[in-house]
């Protein structure tokens, strides 16, 4: 039988057939009916009448979904952490076209189990130690659920006043936890905004900085504008420069090395800026990092901030990962110098138990963002906005639409509280210390950079082996470890050394998981070293 969806408004207008009207299900909102074509086999529609929205159907099906997700977390350690499928695997398992007839939720969830989960890398597994964490939590999940349930599109204050005002409030809460200067809070000329990612955050502040300079010096200065960063800065800045039209030859990447633990040297920055000024170029933007992607290096923010101020550079601090830990008093000193910054960013969706996506950005001068990103078409005009009585976050970001993301952060802060969040970060840092100690206790391994937060950079480094062999061994070790499915780690390259990264941060990770991960690494390393030994003897 073939079923066609149609609105019951057809029947209300007298445009539907008797048969169509008989199959209409009215739920006082959007109504779906089914049309049976003559000659087709009779078939009932029981269980096939999922409405667009119905409170009781939502309750029933949402309970099933929550049970499914809870069961997933209960069994998460049974899955290979890194998906073991091959490219294109899913194309062979699903139909070429969408189903013409509706299917049951049970059918869909069965396909999730059999076809989707094998292709998932399990970021929430307690044995996930790659990249940086992307935390999920009960509070964050409930906030995400509530946001999806309300499903507002809060681009301006009038579209949902609570969405705008709660975002301002929770960003001020978080700013105070980080002890940010008052200039970054909403009571002054600045304020906080939730972006989707740190990549979006760095793009919008780069655009604001560019336009601020061009307003002062003219549009023709674009070819002279220069951006500064270190070779440890996230690649998101390079992409932002490409989007913003910064000439590639004016993107200055300052080298770092082990002598500063891969933090940026203030002297090298000032030398580069001074040289460009004397060459007639226009330095305008500098990005420092608190907790670099490769090794969690911390740039000397205070000294760098003085240089940025001297040369009138927009000073942005990327603390996407490590910024979370700075709500702990013992780690807040790493943030000293933020008072000189023009913008500051951290990802609550990395380590702060707030489900993706939720990237917190603060700026000292919100007007710089607004002047760069604002549009004001007639259809969006309203009294509150026109009178400058409210904040319209559409003017602080690239897209127009935006979700009610502040609900997640609000719930995390309220349901866990500051004391528990601080302990959460300290626990992960202690687990990283534990792993650091295990590595140092094995003469075949070495810790490459000092551990600061919850990342350990290490490598297999047997005695009497040269750098080329060590790099080869660590590439092999990474592949071997990840192929087991028992744990997942990632890598980087520092000063030509192929380095393994062990990042602790999943909510379910305990000391036993760290110890068991080290056993996996040691076991695979012994196999590799055994092969090397046999080859050398042969």
Short mmCIF file of C-alpha atoms in Angstrom, two decimals:
data_model
loop_
_atom_site.label_atom_id
_atom_site.label_comp_id
_atom_site.label_asym_id
_atom_site.label_seq_id
_atom_site.Cartn_x
_atom_site.Cartn_y
_atom_site.Cartn_z
CA UNK A 1 0.00 0.00 0.00
CA UNK A 2 1.18 3.54 -0.69
CA UNK A 3 0.56 6.26 1.89
CA UNK A 4 0.74 9.97 1.22
CA UNK A 5 1.09 12.53 3.99
CA UNK A 6 -1.29 15.44 3.75
CA UNK A 7 -2.49 18.16 6.06
CA UNK A 8 -5.92 17.83 7.64
CA UNK A 9 -6.45 21.42 6.63
CA UNK A 10 -7.35 19.95 3.22
CA UNK A 11 -10.29 18.25 4.82
CA UNK A 12 -11.17 21.41 6.70
CA UNK A 13 -11.29 23.30 3.40
CA UNK A 14 -13.29 20.49 1.79
CA UNK A 15 -10.41 19.62 -0.56
CA UNK A 16 -9.77 16.09 0.74
CA UNK A 17 -11.64 13.00 -0.36
CA UNK A 18 -13.86 11.09 2.05
CA UNK A 19 -11.18 8.45 2.28
CA UNK A 20 -8.53 11.01 3.10
CA UNK A 21 -10.73 12.59 5.73
CA UNK A 22 -11.38 9.19 7.28
CA UNK A 23 -7.66 8.62 7.71
CA UNK A 24 -6.89 12.03 9.10
CA UNK A 25 -5.54 12.16 12.65
CA UNK A 26 -6.11 15.53 14.19
CA UNK A 27 -3.77 16.53 17.00
CA UNK A 28 -4.91 20.17 17.09
CA UNK A 29 -1.72 21.30 15.37
CA UNK A 30 -0.07 19.75 12.34
CA UNK A 31 -2.12 16.78 11.26
CA UNK A 32 -1.11 13.89 9.08
CA UNK A 33 -3.38 11.61 7.10
CA UNK A 34 -2.84 8.79 4.70
CA UNK A 35 -4.21 8.21 1.23
CA UNK A 36 -4.66 4.66 -0.06
CA UNK A 37 -4.55 4.16 -3.77
CA UNK A 38 -7.17 1.86 -5.35
CA UNK A 39 -6.06 -1.71 -6.01
CA UNK A 40 -3.44 -1.78 -3.26
CA UNK A 41 -3.48 -4.37 -0.52
CA UNK A 42 -5.25 -3.37 2.66
CA UNK A 43 -2.87 -2.61 5.49
CA UNK A 44 -3.46 -1.08 8.89
CA UNK A 45 -1.69 2.01 10.12
CA UNK A 46 -1.35 1.06 13.77
CA UNK A 47 2.04 2.22 14.99
CA UNK A 48 2.58 4.25 11.83
CA UNK A 49 0.92 7.43 12.98
CA UNK A 50 3.80 9.28 14.65
CA UNK A 51 2.65 12.88 14.71
CA UNK A 52 4.83 15.91 14.17
CA UNK A 53 4.29 16.76 17.81
CA UNK A 54 2.13 15.19 20.48
CA UNK A 55 2.85 15.35 24.18
CA UNK A 56 2.07 11.72 24.95
CA UNK A 57 3.86 10.35 21.92
CA UNK A 58 6.87 12.49 22.83
CA UNK A 59 6.81 11.14 26.38
CA UNK A 60 6.62 7.53 25.20
CA UNK A 61 9.30 7.76 22.53
CA UNK A 62 11.64 10.02 24.50
CA UNK A 63 11.61 7.48 27.33
CA UNK A 64 12.67 4.81 24.85
CA UNK A 65 15.45 7.02 23.54
CA UNK A 66 16.74 7.86 27.02
CA UNK A 67 16.74 4.15 27.88
CA UNK A 68 18.70 3.44 24.70
CA UNK A 69 21.29 6.11 25.52
CA UNK A 70 21.58 4.99 29.16
CA UNK A 71 22.11 1.40 27.99
CA UNK A 72 24.82 2.68 25.63
CA UNK A 73 26.69 4.32 28.49
CA UNK A 74 26.27 1.21 30.61
CA UNK A 75 27.96 -0.88 27.93
CA UNK A 76 30.32 1.71 26.46
CA UNK A 77 33.47 -0.15 27.52
CA UNK A 78 32.46 -3.10 25.35
CA UNK A 79 32.98 -1.13 22.14
CA UNK A 80 36.31 -0.61 20.35
CA UNK A 81 37.18 2.97 21.30
CA UNK A 82 38.40 3.82 17.81
CA UNK A 83 36.00 2.67 15.11
CA UNK A 84 37.51 -0.24 13.17
CA UNK A 85 35.40 0.11 9.99
CA UNK A 86 36.74 0.86 6.53
CA UNK A 87 35.87 3.95 4.46
CA UNK A 88 32.52 3.58 2.70
CA UNK A 89 31.29 0.80 5.01
CA UNK A 90 27.89 2.37 5.65
CA UNK A 91 26.96 2.74 1.97
CA UNK A 92 26.74 -1.03 1.79
CA UNK A 93 24.41 -1.29 4.78
CA UNK A 94 21.69 1.29 4.16
CA UNK A 95 19.26 1.67 1.24
CA UNK A 96 19.95 4.05 -1.62
CA UNK A 97 16.85 6.13 -0.89
CA UNK A 98 14.71 7.21 2.03
CA UNK A 99 11.77 4.96 3.00
CA UNK A 100 8.48 5.81 1.33
CA UNK A 101 6.55 4.52 4.32
CA UNK A 102 7.26 5.36 7.96
CA UNK A 103 9.25 2.92 10.06
CA UNK A 104 9.10 2.26 13.78
CA UNK A 105 11.48 3.71 16.33
CA UNK A 106 12.45 0.17 17.27
CA UNK A 107 13.57 -0.50 13.69
CA UNK A 108 15.63 2.68 13.66
CA UNK A 109 17.31 1.95 17.00
CA UNK A 110 18.11 -1.56 15.88
CA UNK A 111 19.90 -0.08 12.87
CA UNK A 112 21.78 2.26 15.18
CA UNK A 113 23.04 -0.75 17.11
CA UNK A 114 23.95 -2.82 14.09
CA UNK A 115 25.05 -0.22 11.54
CA UNK A 116 25.82 3.12 13.18
CA UNK A 117 27.62 2.25 16.43
CA UNK A 118 30.29 0.15 14.66
CA UNK A 119 31.21 3.35 12.80
CA UNK A 120 31.36 5.52 15.91
CA UNK A 121 34.57 6.47 17.68
CA UNK A 122 33.48 6.57 21.29
CA UNK A 123 34.56 9.96 22.61
CA UNK A 124 32.82 9.35 25.94
CA UNK A 125 34.56 6.03 26.58
CA UNK A 126 36.70 5.96 29.74
CA UNK A 127 39.44 4.60 27.47
CA UNK A 128 39.40 7.58 25.14
CA UNK A 129 42.68 9.51 25.52
CA UNK A 130 43.06 11.14 22.08
CA UNK A 131 43.06 14.80 21.01
CA UNK A 132 41.31 16.63 23.85
CA UNK A 133 38.12 15.56 25.64
CA UNK A 134 34.65 16.48 24.47
CA UNK A 135 32.66 15.98 27.62
CA UNK A 136 29.12 14.79 27.92
CA UNK A 137 27.37 14.83 31.27
CA UNK A 138 23.94 14.21 32.73
CA UNK A 139 23.46 17.93 33.34
CA UNK A 140 24.74 18.86 29.89
CA UNK A 141 22.57 16.21 28.26
CA UNK A 142 19.45 17.49 30.04
CA UNK A 143 20.26 21.04 29.03
CA UNK A 144 20.65 19.89 25.44
CA UNK A 145 17.35 18.03 25.68
CA UNK A 146 15.58 21.10 27.03
CA UNK A 147 17.11 23.28 24.33
CA UNK A 148 15.93 20.84 21.65
CA UNK A 149 12.48 20.67 23.24
CA UNK A 150 11.97 24.43 23.30
CA UNK A 151 13.69 24.70 19.89
CA UNK A 152 13.85 28.47 19.75
CA UNK A 153 15.91 30.39 17.21
CA UNK A 154 17.24 33.17 19.41
CA UNK A 155 18.98 35.49 16.99
CA UNK A 156 17.65 38.64 18.65
CA UNK A 157 16.31 39.50 22.07
CA UNK A 158 12.71 39.68 20.90
CA UNK A 159 12.78 36.15 19.47
CA UNK A 160 13.17 34.78 23.02
CA UNK A 161 14.23 37.27 25.68
CA UNK A 162 15.16 34.50 28.13
CA UNK A 163 17.67 33.02 25.69
CA UNK A 164 19.59 36.27 25.35
CA UNK A 165 19.42 37.25 28.99
CA UNK A 166 20.35 33.82 30.35
CA UNK A 167 23.36 33.73 28.04
CA UNK A 168 24.52 37.11 29.34
CA UNK A 169 24.06 35.92 32.92
CA UNK A 170 25.84 32.56 32.64
CA UNK A 171 28.69 34.11 30.66
CA UNK A 172 29.11 36.61 33.49
CA UNK A 173 28.99 33.73 35.99
CA UNK A 174 31.72 31.88 34.14
CA UNK A 175 33.74 35.04 33.61
CA UNK A 176 33.74 35.69 37.34
CA UNK A 177 34.78 32.08 38.05
CA UNK A 178 37.78 32.70 35.80
CA UNK A 179 38.38 36.05 37.54
CA UNK A 180 38.26 37.88 34.22
CA UNK A 181 38.52 41.67 34.34
CA UNK A 182 35.23 43.53 34.61
CA UNK A 183 35.80 44.84 31.08
CA UNK A 184 34.81 41.39 29.81
CA UNK A 185 31.49 41.32 31.66
CA UNK A 186 28.14 42.50 30.35
CA UNK A 187 27.86 45.46 32.73
CA UNK A 188 30.61 47.26 30.82
CA UNK A 189 31.42 47.81 27.16
CA UNK A 190 32.26 44.14 26.57
CA UNK A 191 30.55 40.88 27.36
CA UNK A 192 30.38 37.18 26.66
CA UNK A 193 28.77 35.20 23.86
CA UNK A 194 28.49 31.48 23.18
CA UNK A 195 29.89 30.49 19.81
CA UNK A 196 29.72 27.05 18.25
CA UNK A 197 33.47 26.40 18.33
CA UNK A 198 36.79 28.12 19.03
CA UNK A 199 37.24 28.31 15.26
CA UNK A 200 34.17 30.53 15.03
CA UNK A 201 35.34 32.57 17.99
CA UNK A 202 38.74 33.34 16.50
CA UNK A 203 37.18 34.17 13.14
CA UNK A 204 34.75 36.75 14.51
CA UNK A 205 37.40 38.55 16.58
CA UNK A 206 39.81 38.54 13.64
CA UNK A 207 37.12 40.12 11.46
CA UNK A 208 36.40 42.70 14.16
CA UNK A 209 40.10 43.54 14.46
CA UNK A 210 40.51 43.78 10.69
CA UNK A 211 37.53 46.09 10.26
CA UNK A 212 38.59 48.23 13.19
CA UNK A 213 41.97 48.88 11.55
CA UNK A 214 40.45 49.45 8.12
CA UNK A 215 37.94 51.93 9.51
CA UNK A 216 40.88 53.90 10.86
CA UNK A 217 43.33 53.48 7.97
CA UNK A 218 41.18 52.72 4.94
CA UNK A 219 40.13 49.61 3.04
CA UNK A 220 43.25 49.63 0.89
CA UNK A 221 45.35 48.55 3.86
CA UNK A 222 44.19 44.93 3.57
CA UNK A 223 47.31 43.87 1.68
CA UNK A 224 49.47 45.30 4.47
CA UNK A 225 47.70 43.74 7.47
CA UNK A 226 49.83 41.25 9.40
CA UNK A 227 48.79 38.49 11.84
CA UNK A 228 51.17 36.95 14.41
CA UNK A 229 51.09 33.61 16.14
CA UNK A 230 53.32 30.69 17.10
CA UNK A 231 53.83 27.38 15.32
CA UNK A 232 51.88 25.78 18.19
CA UNK A 233 48.72 27.83 17.63
CA UNK A 234 45.67 25.94 16.44
CA UNK A 235 45.22 25.80 12.67
CA UNK A 236 41.85 27.52 13.10
CA UNK A 237 43.66 30.87 13.00
CA UNK A 238 45.15 30.14 9.59
CA UNK A 239 41.72 29.22 8.25
CA UNK A 240 40.25 32.40 9.75
CA UNK A 241 42.92 34.43 7.95
CA UNK A 242 42.02 32.73 4.68
CA UNK A 243 38.37 33.62 5.17
CA UNK A 244 39.18 37.19 6.24
CA UNK A 245 41.31 37.81 3.16
CA UNK A 246 44.61 38.22 4.98
CA UNK A 247 47.40 37.80 2.45
CA UNK A 248 49.17 34.44 3.06
CA UNK A 249 52.58 36.10 3.06
CA UNK A 250 51.41 38.29 5.97
CA UNK A 251 50.62 35.37 8.25
CA UNK A 252 53.60 35.27 10.63
CA UNK A 253 54.28 31.95 12.32
CA UNK A 254 56.94 32.28 15.02
CA UNK A 255 58.88 29.12 15.76
CA UNK A 256 59.04 27.63 19.24
CA UNK A 257 61.29 24.94 20.68
CA UNK A 258 62.01 22.87 23.76
CA UNK A 259 63.99 25.68 25.42
CA UNK A 260 60.68 27.38 26.30
CA UNK A 261 58.67 24.15 26.43
CA UNK A 262 57.13 25.31 23.15
CA UNK A 263 55.77 28.56 24.55
CA UNK A 264 56.12 31.63 22.35
CA UNK A 265 59.14 33.85 22.99
CA UNK A 266 58.21 37.51 23.63
CA UNK A 267 61.53 38.63 22.19
CA UNK A 268 60.90 36.85 18.91
CA UNK A 269 57.41 38.33 18.69
CA UNK A 270 58.64 41.88 19.23
CA UNK A 271 61.42 41.40 16.73
CA UNK A 272 58.96 40.24 14.06
CA UNK A 273 56.50 43.07 14.73
CA UNK A 274 59.22 45.72 14.79
CA UNK A 275 60.63 44.48 11.49
CA UNK A 276 57.20 44.62 9.82
CA UNK A 277 56.53 48.13 11.08
CA UNK A 278 59.85 49.33 9.66
CA UNK A 279 58.92 47.65 6.35
CA UNK A 280 55.73 49.68 6.07
CA UNK A 281 53.35 46.86 6.97
CA UNK A 282 50.49 47.10 9.48
CA UNK A 283 50.63 44.61 12.38
CA UNK A 284 47.10 44.29 13.75
CA UNK A 285 46.36 40.89 15.34
CA UNK A 286 48.15 38.53 17.69
CA UNK A 287 46.94 35.20 19.09
CA UNK A 288 48.48 33.63 22.19
CA UNK A 289 47.55 30.23 23.59
CA UNK A 290 46.91 28.94 27.08
CA UNK A 291 47.33 25.20 26.62
CA UNK A 292 48.47 24.51 23.06
CA UNK A 293 46.94 21.65 21.09
CA UNK A 294 50.16 19.67 20.75
CA UNK A 295 51.54 19.86 24.28
CA UNK A 296 49.50 22.28 26.47
CA UNK A 297 52.27 24.87 26.37
CA UNK A 298 51.31 28.15 28.00
CA UNK A 299 52.45 31.35 26.34
CA UNK A 300 53.68 34.11 28.74
CA UNK A 301 50.51 36.16 28.48
CA UNK A 302 51.49 39.15 30.60
CA UNK A 303 54.70 39.93 28.70
CA UNK A 304 53.09 39.24 25.34
CA UNK A 305 50.20 41.48 26.30
CA UNK A 306 52.56 44.37 26.91
CA UNK A 307 54.02 43.95 23.42
CA UNK A 308 50.55 43.79 21.88
CA UNK A 309 49.59 46.97 23.71
CA UNK A 310 52.78 48.74 22.62
CA UNK A 311 52.11 48.05 18.94
CA UNK A 312 48.30 48.36 19.17
CA UNK A 313 47.66 44.74 18.20
CA UNK A 314 44.34 43.08 18.89
CA UNK A 315 45.37 40.53 21.54
CA UNK A 316 43.37 37.29 21.51
CA UNK A 317 43.88 34.41 23.96
CA UNK A 318 42.90 30.91 22.89
CA UNK A 319 42.35 28.79 26.01
CA UNK A 320 39.98 26.33 24.37
CA UNK A 321 41.09 23.34 26.45
CA UNK A 322 43.09 24.50 29.45
CA UNK A 323 40.98 27.54 30.29
CA UNK A 324 38.51 25.28 32.08
CA UNK A 325 41.09 24.40 34.75
CA UNK A 326 41.60 28.07 35.54
CA UNK A 327 38.49 28.12 37.72
CA UNK A 328 40.77 26.31 40.19
CA UNK A 329 42.75 28.91 42.19
CA UNK A 330 46.01 26.98 41.81
CA UNK A 331 45.77 27.16 37.99
CA UNK A 332 44.44 30.70 37.69
CA UNK A 333 48.00 32.21 37.61
CA UNK A 334 48.43 30.75 34.12
CA UNK A 335 45.80 33.26 33.04
CA UNK A 336 47.66 36.28 34.42
CA UNK A 337 47.96 38.83 31.64
CA UNK A 338 44.39 38.37 30.43
CA UNK A 339 43.75 41.94 31.56
CA UNK A 340 45.74 43.09 28.51
CA UNK A 341 43.71 40.96 26.09
CA UNK A 342 40.98 42.19 23.78
CA UNK A 343 39.28 38.79 23.61
CA UNK A 344 39.43 35.46 25.43
CA UNK A 345 37.98 32.07 24.49
CA UNK A 346 37.53 28.67 26.13
CA UNK A 347 35.47 25.66 25.09
CA UNK A 348 33.00 24.60 27.75
CA UNK A 349 32.28 21.61 25.51
CA UNK A 350 35.81 20.26 25.91
CA UNK A 351 36.40 19.70 29.60
CA UNK A 352 33.61 21.59 31.37
CA UNK A 353 30.97 18.82 31.25
CA UNK A 354 28.90 20.80 28.74
CA UNK A 355 27.80 18.83 25.70
CA UNK A 356 29.04 19.99 22.30
CA UNK A 357 28.70 22.71 21.11
CA UNK A 358 29.41 25.51 23.59
CA UNK A 359 32.42 27.77 23.05
CA UNK A 360 32.63 30.73 25.42
CA UNK A 361 34.02 33.99 23.99
CA UNK A 362 34.48 37.25 25.85
CA UNK A 363 35.39 40.60 24.31
CA UNK A 364 36.25 43.94 25.89
CA UNK A 365 34.56 45.97 23.18
CA UNK A 366 31.34 44.43 21.90
CA UNK A 367 30.85 47.31 19.50
CA UNK A 368 33.85 46.10 17.51
CA UNK A 369 32.03 42.82 16.88
CA UNK A 370 28.72 44.51 16.18
CA UNK A 371 30.14 46.99 13.69
CA UNK A 372 31.85 44.17 11.82
CA UNK A 373 29.06 41.59 11.83
CA UNK A 374 25.77 43.48 12.14
CA UNK A 375 23.06 43.58 9.49
CA UNK A 376 19.70 45.17 10.09
CA UNK A 377 17.17 44.24 7.42
CA UNK A 378 13.66 45.60 7.72
CA UNK A 379 12.11 42.25 8.62
CA UNK A 380 14.29 42.00 11.75
CA UNK A 381 13.65 45.50 13.08
CA UNK A 382 11.82 45.86 16.38
CA UNK A 383 11.36 48.51 19.06
CA UNK A 384 13.72 47.03 21.65
CA UNK A 385 16.57 46.62 19.17
CA UNK A 386 16.06 49.97 17.50
CA UNK A 387 16.14 51.70 20.88
CA UNK A 388 19.43 49.93 21.82
CA UNK A 389 17.80 48.54 24.93
CA UNK A 390 18.90 44.96 24.38
CA UNK A 391 21.69 42.70 23.11
CA UNK A 392 21.05 40.95 19.80
CA UNK A 393 23.54 38.09 19.57
CA UNK A 394 23.02 37.75 15.83
CA UNK A 395 25.45 40.68 15.59
CA UNK A 396 28.16 38.84 17.54
CA UNK A 397 28.46 35.80 15.26
CA UNK A 398 28.60 34.58 11.64
CA UNK A 399 25.17 32.92 11.26
CA UNK A 400 21.83 34.55 11.95
CA UNK A 401 20.14 31.69 13.78
CA UNK A 402 21.37 30.40 17.12
CA UNK A 403 20.32 27.72 19.58
CA UNK A 404 19.51 28.09 23.27
CA UNK A 405 22.98 26.82 24.24
CA UNK A 406 23.17 28.70 27.52
CA UNK A 407 20.69 26.23 29.03
CA UNK A 408 23.42 23.56 28.99
CA UNK A 409 25.99 25.71 30.72
CA UNK A 410 23.41 26.98 33.22
CA UNK A 411 22.45 23.43 34.15
CA UNK A 412 26.06 22.31 34.46
CA UNK A 413 26.89 25.18 36.78
CA UNK A 414 23.76 24.70 38.90
CA UNK A 415 23.55 20.91 39.08
CA UNK A 416 27.26 20.33 39.77
CA UNK A 417 28.34 23.53 41.48
CA UNK A 418 31.75 25.16 41.39
CA UNK A 419 33.32 22.94 44.08
CA UNK A 420 32.50 19.72 42.22
CA UNK A 421 33.68 21.12 38.89
CA UNK A 422 36.99 22.13 40.43
CA UNK A 423 37.42 18.65 41.88
CA UNK A 424 36.56 17.14 38.50
CA UNK A 425 39.47 18.96 36.83
CA UNK A 426 41.84 18.17 39.69
CA UNK A 427 40.98 14.48 39.48
CA UNK A 428 41.83 14.32 35.78
CA UNK A 429 45.08 16.19 36.40
CA UNK A 430 45.95 13.70 39.15
CA UNK A 431 45.24 10.81 36.75
CA UNK A 432 47.59 12.40 34.22
CA UNK A 433 50.23 12.68 36.95
CA UNK A 434 49.75 8.97 37.57
CA UNK A 435 50.30 8.18 33.89
CA UNK A 436 53.31 10.50 33.80
CA UNK A 437 54.84 8.52 36.64
CA UNK A 438 54.22 5.21 34.88
CA UNK A 439 55.98 6.46 31.74
CA UNK A 440 58.97 7.77 33.69
CA UNK A 441 59.29 4.42 35.41
CA UNK A 442 60.00 2.59 32.13
CA UNK A 443 63.48 3.11 30.70
CA UNK A 444 62.22 2.43 27.17
CA UNK A 445 60.02 5.53 27.28
CA UNK A 446 60.47 9.23 27.90
CA UNK A 447 58.21 12.17 28.74
CA UNK A 448 58.86 14.78 26.04
CA UNK A 449 57.45 17.96 27.62
CA UNK A 450 56.61 18.84 31.22
CA UNK A 451 53.02 17.94 32.09
CA UNK A 452 51.00 20.98 33.15
CA UNK A 453 47.34 19.95 32.99
CA UNK A 454 45.94 16.52 32.05
CA UNK A 455 47.96 15.82 28.89
CA UNK A 456 51.12 13.72 28.85
CA UNK A 457 53.38 13.89 25.79
CA UNK A 458 55.61 10.82 25.65
CA UNK A 459 57.31 8.46 23.27
CA UNK A 460 59.05 5.16 22.96
CA UNK A 461 62.77 5.99 23.07
CA UNK A 462 64.94 2.91 23.54
CA UNK A 463 68.61 3.49 24.18
CA UNK A 464 71.04 3.36 21.27
CA UNK A 465 68.34 4.33 18.74
CA UNK A 466 68.51 7.36 16.47
CA UNK A 467 65.71 9.87 15.85
CA UNK A 468 64.59 8.32 12.57
CA UNK A 469 64.19 4.93 14.20
CA UNK A 470 62.40 6.42 17.19
CA UNK A 471 59.94 8.20 14.93
CA UNK A 472 59.34 4.99 13.03
CA UNK A 473 58.82 3.05 16.27
CA UNK A 474 56.29 5.54 17.60
CA UNK A 475 54.29 5.58 14.37
CA UNK A 476 54.11 1.82 14.60
CA UNK A 477 53.23 1.93 18.28
CA UNK A 478 50.38 4.38 17.71
CA UNK A 479 48.86 2.19 14.99
CA UNK A 480 49.29 -0.96 17.04
CA UNK A 481 47.74 0.49 20.19
CA UNK A 482 44.75 2.01 18.40
CA UNK A 483 44.17 -1.15 16.36
CA UNK A 484 43.51 -3.09 19.55
CA UNK A 485 40.33 -1.08 20.09
CA UNK A 486 41.10 -1.09 23.81
CA UNK A 487 42.23 2.55 23.96
CA UNK A 488 42.57 5.49 21.60
CA UNK A 489 45.48 7.94 21.70
CA UNK A 490 46.73 10.51 19.18
CA UNK A 491 50.06 12.08 18.21
CA UNK A 492 51.88 15.28 17.36
CA UNK A 493 55.32 16.30 16.14
CA UNK A 494 57.58 18.50 18.28
CA UNK A 495 60.99 19.60 16.96
CA UNK A 496 60.90 16.79 14.45
CA UNK A 497 60.06 14.18 17.10
CA UNK A 498 57.00 11.98 16.56
CA UNK A 499 55.29 12.21 19.95
CA UNK A 500 52.35 10.30 21.45
CA UNK A 501 49.67 12.24 23.35
CA UNK A 502 47.73 10.82 26.30
CA UNK A 503 44.93 13.23 27.26
CA UNK A 504 42.86 12.37 30.33
CA UNK A 505 39.43 13.97 30.40
CA UNK A 506 36.54 11.59 29.77
CA UNK A 507 33.91 11.75 32.53
CA UNK A 508 33.99 7.99 33.17
CA UNK A 509 37.78 7.61 33.34
CA UNK A 510 39.16 6.19 36.57
CA UNK A 511 42.67 5.28 37.71
CA UNK A 512 42.18 1.67 36.62
CA UNK A 513 41.55 2.81 33.04
CA UNK A 514 44.79 4.79 33.02
CA UNK A 515 46.77 1.86 34.45
CA UNK A 516 45.19 -0.58 31.99
CA UNK A 517 45.94 1.79 29.11
CA UNK A 518 49.59 1.84 30.11
CA UNK A 519 49.62 -1.96 30.12
CA UNK A 520 48.28 -1.96 26.55
CA UNK A 521 50.96 0.52 25.48
CA UNK A 522 53.74 -1.47 27.17
CA UNK A 523 52.54 -4.74 25.65
CA UNK A 524 52.45 -3.36 22.10
CA UNK A 525 55.80 -1.64 22.64
CA UNK A 526 57.41 -4.91 23.74
CA UNK A 527 56.19 -6.60 20.54
CA UNK A 528 57.64 -3.80 18.40
CA UNK A 529 60.95 -3.76 20.27
CA UNK A 530 61.15 -7.51 19.95
CA UNK A 531 60.84 -7.24 16.18
CA UNK A 532 63.52 -4.56 16.08
CA UNK A 533 65.83 -6.71 18.20
CA UNK A 534 65.31 -9.72 15.95
CA UNK A 535 65.97 -7.62 12.85
CA UNK A 536 69.20 -6.21 14.25
CA UNK A 537 70.44 -9.68 15.19
CA UNK A 538 69.54 -11.01 11.75
#
